[in-house]
Amino acid sequence: MAAAGSLERSFVELSGAERERPRHFREFTVCDIGTASAAFGTVKYSESAGGFYYVESGKLFSITRNRFIHWKTSGDTLELVEESLDLNLLNNAVRLKFQNYNILPGGVHVSETQNHVIILILTNQTVHRLILPHPSRMYRSELVTESQMQSIFTDIGKVDFRDPCNSQLIPSVPGLSPGSTTSAAWLSSDGEALFALPSASGGIFVLKLPPYDVPGIASVVELKQSSVMQRLLTGWMPTAIRGDHGPSDRALSLAVHCVEHDAFIFALCQDHKLRMWSYKDQMCLMVADMLEYVPVNKDLRLTAGTGHKLRLAYSPSMGLYLGIYMHAPKRGQFCVFQLVSTENNRYSLDHISSLFTSQETLVDFALTSTDIWALWHDAENQTIVKYINFEHNVAGQWNPVFMQPLPEEEIVIRDDQDPREMYLRSLFTPGHFINAALCKALQIFCRGTERNLDLSWNELKKEITLAVENELQGSVTEYEFSQDEFRTLQQEFWCKFYACVLQYQEALSHPLALHLNPVTNMVCLLKKGYLSFLVPSSLVDHLYLLPDEHLLTEDETTISDDVARDVLCLIKCLRMIGESVTMDMAVLMETSCYNLQSPEKAAEHILEDLITIDVENVMEDICSKLQEIRNPVHAIGLLIREMDYETEVEMEKGFDPAQPLNVRMNLSQLYGSSTAGYIVCRGVYKIASTRFLICRDLLILQQLLTRLGDAVILGAGQLFQAQQDLLHRTAPLLLSYYLIKWASQCLATDVPVDTLESNLQHLSVLELTDSGALMANKLVSSPQTIMELFFQEVARKQIISHLFSQPKAPLSQTGLNWPEMITAVTGYLLQLLWPSNPGCLFLECLMGNCQYVQLQDYIQLLHPWCQVNVGSCRFMLGRCYLVTGEVQKALECFCQAASEVGKEEFLDRLIRSEDGEIVSTPKLQYYDKVLRLLDVVGLPELVIQLATSAITEAGDDWKSQATLRTCIFKHHLDLGHNSQAYEALTQIPDSSRQLDCLRQLVVVLCERSQLQDLVEFPYVNLHNEVVGIIESRARAVDLMTHNYYELLYAFHIYRHNYRKAGTVMFEYGMRLGREVRTLRGLEKQGNCYLAAINCLRLIRPEYAWIVQPASGAVSDRPGASPKRNHDGECTAAPTNRQIEILELEDLEKEYSLARIRLTLARHDPSVIAIAGSSSAKEMSALLVQAGLFDTAISLCQTFTLPLTPVFEGLAFKCIKLQFGGEAAQGEAWSWLATNQLSSVITTKESSATDEAWRLLSTYLERYKVQNNLYHHCVINKLLSHGVPLPNWLINSYKKVDAAELLRLYLNYDLLEEAVDLVSEYVDAVLGKGHQYFGIEFPLSATAPMVWLPYSSIDQLLQALGENSANSHNIILSQKILDKLEDYQQKVDKATRDLLYRRDL
C-alpha cells in the first residue's frame, strides 16, 4: 500500500454524528438591548454555518491541537460547539437566542488572542462581543492527562450579554443597506472589535467597539470615495447622480485581511467589481472589474450580481490570495488572484487561475494557497463537494468527494423475516440515522404527545417500538384477523415511520458550509443536523468509485507504466459487474459470508444469474473488455496485493520508554476523543465496504475467466492453476473485509462493574492484565461499536506510538496533516484488525472488556477459513463459554488450543511467567494457567478433567506429574470424592507434595467428620506418615474442639494395634489433665485412661505395657511456642529423658486418680483448675480439704500413702465444728454426707459435730497402724489447738498406748490429767481396771512382767516439783508418790512370790 498514499485523488465523507444522545445544548437568552426597528425584526435570513480553527491546532504539543469551533445560525438562534479530536470536551455546546433580532448569515466571526477567544456576532440590528478564556489559560499545565476537560464555553453563563461595552445597537445611519446580508468583523491590533456592513451607496460602514478592558464608547465610520477619487480610480460617478439604471455598487460579499496596524476590507459588489478599502486610511485602494476575467460577460454587465462570493487565503510565503466566485445562470466561474503591492501604496491583482463549473447553486467554498474546495446543492437535492488544485491542474479537472448517501428508501423484507426486526435493524444500524432524526420522527408519530427525548440509544429503540405498536393497535378495528393481514398492517406502519425518519434525515443532512483548516488541511462539512469529515480515499477505492467519465481521463501512468492499461481495464470490468449485480445477488453474497458458506460458490451462482438475466448484453461487453487486458493474472494479482493488509511484522506495543514522560503523555491523548474514534472507525468501515464490493466483483470476474478458459488470456504460458490460486487468494480477502465490516457495525454491550471486576480477577490469574489490550476499563458507553472500543482502548495508543516511534523531524517541529494522519491511522487499524496477521489484540480487547457474545460471533465467522491464531481463538472462545456457563465446551476449546502453544504470540505471552523462568514445557505451562483459571472460576470437575489430560503430556517429568496429580487430589477432595482423592494422593511421585496432600486429607476429612473414610484407607507405604501427621495435629490443636487423639485411637484399633491405641489414649488423658481445666476435661480424662486400660487388657500380659509419654511432648509439638526463662530467653530442651515403662497396674492407678479428681471436681468445682494435673499426694490434701475423707483414704491406700494427713485434717475439721457456729454446722453436713458413716441407733438427735467426732472415731477403729500413729497425730492435733480430748479418744488411746498419752500430756503441760492417768495406769497394772488400758495380765507372780513409763513419771514429778509454792502441785506430787509406793510394794511382793515359785 506504499504507493497508494501518494496517489490519492478523491475524498470520502464520513459522518461524525452524535449517535448516543442528542447533543445537550445549554440555552441562554440575549435580551433586547434597546429600541428595535419593527421592520428589521421581521427580516428572515437563511440558515448559515461556519467554523474557526486555532492557530496552533496543527502543533503536536499545543493545548489547542486538533481543536476547533463550529456554529450554526437559524433566525434568532446561534448554536456554538467546540470540538476536539483528542479529548472529550465538557459543556462544549451552547445555544444563544437573541430576543427580537435575527442573526445575519455569516454574521459570526471568531478571533483568538493570547489570553482570550473572542466571538463577534452581527444581527440585523445589533453587534455583540463574547469574551471567553483561551484554552491555554484554562489549564495550569500544558500536559493534559485526563481523557476529558472543560470547554471554553463552560463559564459562558457568567457573561453579561447586556454589557454596553460588548453589545451595541447598529445606529440608524442614512445609507445603511437594509436588505444586505453580508458582513465582516475583526479585531484590531489594539483590541478593538470592528464590524463592517455594506452601505447602499457602495461604501462600507464600520462600527467600532473599544477594547473590552478600556472604557470608551462605540463609534461608526463610513468608508466612501470622494467624487475626485472615484473618477481617478474608475472614471464613474454614483448611479444616483448619473441617473442610469446599471447595477449598483452595493457589496454582496465582504472579507477582511489584517496587516499590522491596518485592515484591508475587500468588497465584491453587485456591479461585479472588487473594491479594496484601507480602514486606517479610510479610503478605497483598488477597484477591479471581475467581468474582465469572464469569457461571455455582455449579459452579466447589465444585470446585478446575486450569488457572487469572496474568500481570502493568506500564506506567509506566498502572500494573500483572493478567491472570487462569479455566479451566472446555469454556470459559474472561480477566479483566483494574488494581491500585488506596488509603489506609493498602490495595489493590483495578479490573475492566477480561472476555473469553470456547471453546477448552479454554490452553497459555500473555501480557499487555500493551493486548492479550492466547493460545496454545491443541486436541483435533485444532492450535495456535491469537489476540490481542485488551481495552479497545477491544467485540464481543469475537479476531484470528487464521495458523499455519504442517504439510507435506502425502501427496505425489502422477505417472507421469513419479521418487519419490526428488520426496520429496527435498519433504523439503529450505526451510521444510518442520527439521533435527532429519530427523535423528531418519534415526536411527530406520537402526535405531539409530551415525551422525554433525552434518551439513550436503547431507550429510544424501546420508545419507537412502543409508539409504532400503539399506533398499529389504535388503527385495528376488528378483533380477529389473519396472520398475513397483521403482517401487512405491521409493515405498513413501520414503513410509515421509516419514511418519516428518512425525511428528517434528509432535512438534517442539508449542507450549510465548508470548514477548512489550512494548518492541518482538515476539511469538514457543516450540515443542518451534524458535522461530517472529509478523508482521502485510497487509489483502489478511488478508481472503483470514480464515475466512468472521470475514469476515462485518469492518468494511467500514475499506477505503473506497464500495467496501467490492464489495471484500468480490470477496474472497468469490475464496475460493470458491480452495476449489474442486483439487490438479491448482493444479499446472496452477504448471506454466504455470514453463514460460513463458500464465497466462490456464491460468486459462481451470481455469475450464472447474471448470464441468465443479461438482456442488455453486459456480459458480452465485459468479455470484450477483458480482451483488452494483456495479462489478467498479473493485473488481478496487483489488485489483490494492493488490498491485502497481511504483514508478518507485528506492531510494537506501547510508547518508546526513551521518550520523555511529557512527550509520551501528550502523544497518548492524540485522537483520543469519541469523535475521533468514531471517524476513524467509520473510515475503516467505508474502506471495508468498498473493498468487499471490489472483492465480490473480482470473484465473479474470476469465475467468468475460469469459465471462458485460455481463449481470453492473451499472455502466453498462463496456467489455469494460476487463476485458481488467485481465486483462493481473493476469497479470504473478501471474508476479511466482511469480518471487518461486521465488526464496525456490531455494537458493544454495557458491562456492569461487578462483571468487570470478576473479569479482571480472571485476567490477573492469567497474568494478562499488563497487556496493552487489557486494562481496568470504565463502563462502555453504548452504542459504541466493538471496533470503536478496540480503537479507543488499545489500538489508538499502539498506532500513535508506532507513527511517532521514529520521527523524521523533531517532534516539537512536527505538524499534523489530517489527510496523512487519518490515512495512516486507518491503515494501521486495518492491519491490527486484519484476521490473518499474527497479533490478536482485537480479540484480547473484546475478552478484556467482557464482550463475550460479540467475541463468540467474531470467532465463529473467522474460524472456518482463517488458520492464523487458531489456538488463541480457541482459548478465548473457551473463556466465552466459561462466562456463559457452557463449561464442557469451554474445556474442549482449552484442550484444542493446547496444540498451538509455542506457535502463536498470544499463547506464548500467556505462558510467560513473571520472573521469566521456564519450569516446564510450554504446553504444561499453558495447562497450568488454564487450571488456575478454572480454579478461580470455581469449576473443580473441569480442573480434574483437564489435569488428567495434561498428565499424558507430562510424560517423565515427575515435577509436573506431581503438580498435576496434586491438583487432581485437591479438587477431588474439594468435591468430597474421598476415594478418588486418596487414589490421586497415592500416585503423586514427589514425597514432600504427597506428605502435604496427606496432611490436607487428614485435616479436611476431620473437619467434615468423615472419619470412617480416613480410618479405613489402606495407606500403603504411608502408614507411619499418617500416624505422624495425626499425632502432630493432635499435639498442635485444641483438645476439646478437635478429636485427633480419638481418630488416632480408632486408626490403631482398626488395625488391631492395641498397645499404640492405649498409648494414644493415655497421652490424651495426660494432656487433658494438664491443659483442659474443666469438668468435661476431667470426665474425658477418665474415659481416656479407661480406654487405655481396655487396650492393654486385650493383649497378652507380657506385652501389656506402654512407654510413658515424655513430659516435653506438649511443649515440643509443632506449632507450640518456645519456652523461655525469666529473662525472656529460650530455655534449652532437656537432652536425656529417662524412658519409663507403664504396666496395666500403673494405668489402673492413673485411672483411679482420674476418677478421684472427677469426684472432687463434682463436689467442689472451685478446685477444677488445680485438680487436673495434681499428684496423688496433692490430691489427698485437696480431698481432705474438701471433706472427702473416704475418697482420700482410698487414694492413699491405692498409692500407698500414709493416712496421717487424713486424720489430721479430720481432727482439724472436728475442732472447727466444736467451736464453730450454726453456719459451720450447716456446711459440715455437705461433706459429712460424702463419707460413709456406720449406722448407729441413737435416741437423741445428733449434731454435725457429733457426726464428725463419730467419723473420726470410726476411722481410728478401722485403720489401725503400728505404733498407733493415727491416734497420736489426732491427739497431738487436738492438744495443739487446746481442745480437751474427748473421753472416747482418751479411753481408746489408753488401750493402745497409755505411755504415749502420758508423754503427750506432759508435752502440753496437762499435769493434772497426767497425774490422773498415772494413777489409773498404776491401778490398772495392779489389776484394777486393767482392761481399759489393754493390759491382758495385771501384776502377779504368775503373769508376764509389767512395766511403768518411769521416765515420763519422773518428768511429771519434776514438773510438779518445780513450783513448790503451789499447794495443788504438792498434793498431786504426793498422790503419785503414794501410788508409786504402793506399786513398789506390790511389785516387791510379786517378785518374791515369783522367785519362790522358781525355786520350787
GROMACS .gro file of C-alpha atoms in nm, residues 589 593 599-600 688 691-697 699 729-739 834 865:
model
   26
  589MET     CA    1  -2.302  -1.299  -0.115
  593CYS     CA    2  -2.029  -1.495   0.420
  599PRO     CA    3  -1.780  -1.729  -0.145
  600GLU     CA    4  -1.650  -1.895  -0.463
  688ALA     CA    5  -1.406  -0.239   0.417
  691ARG     CA    6  -1.320  -0.339  -0.075
  692PHE     CA    7  -1.584  -0.603  -0.004
  693LEU     CA    8  -1.769  -0.497  -0.320
  694ILE     CA    9  -1.442  -0.498  -0.519
  695CYS     CA   10  -1.357  -0.848  -0.393
  696ARG     CA   11  -1.709  -0.968  -0.465
  697ASP     CA   12  -1.697  -0.839  -0.821
  699LEU     CA   13  -1.458  -1.319  -0.752
  729ARG     CA   14  -0.648  -1.563  -0.253
  730THR     CA   15  -0.949  -1.346  -0.331
  731ALA     CA   16  -1.197  -1.542  -0.118
  732PRO     CA   17  -1.009  -1.489   0.214
  733LEU     CA   18  -0.967  -1.124   0.118
  734LEU     CA   19  -1.343  -1.093   0.072
  735LEU     CA   20  -1.409  -1.268   0.402
  736SER     CA   21  -1.154  -1.050   0.582
  737TYR     CA   22  -1.325  -0.732   0.466
  738TYR     CA   23  -1.665  -0.879   0.550
  739LEU     CA   24  -1.542  -0.954   0.902
  834TRP     CA   25  -0.665  -0.800   0.974
  865TRP     CA   26  -1.135  -2.011   0.670
   0.00000   0.00000   0.00000
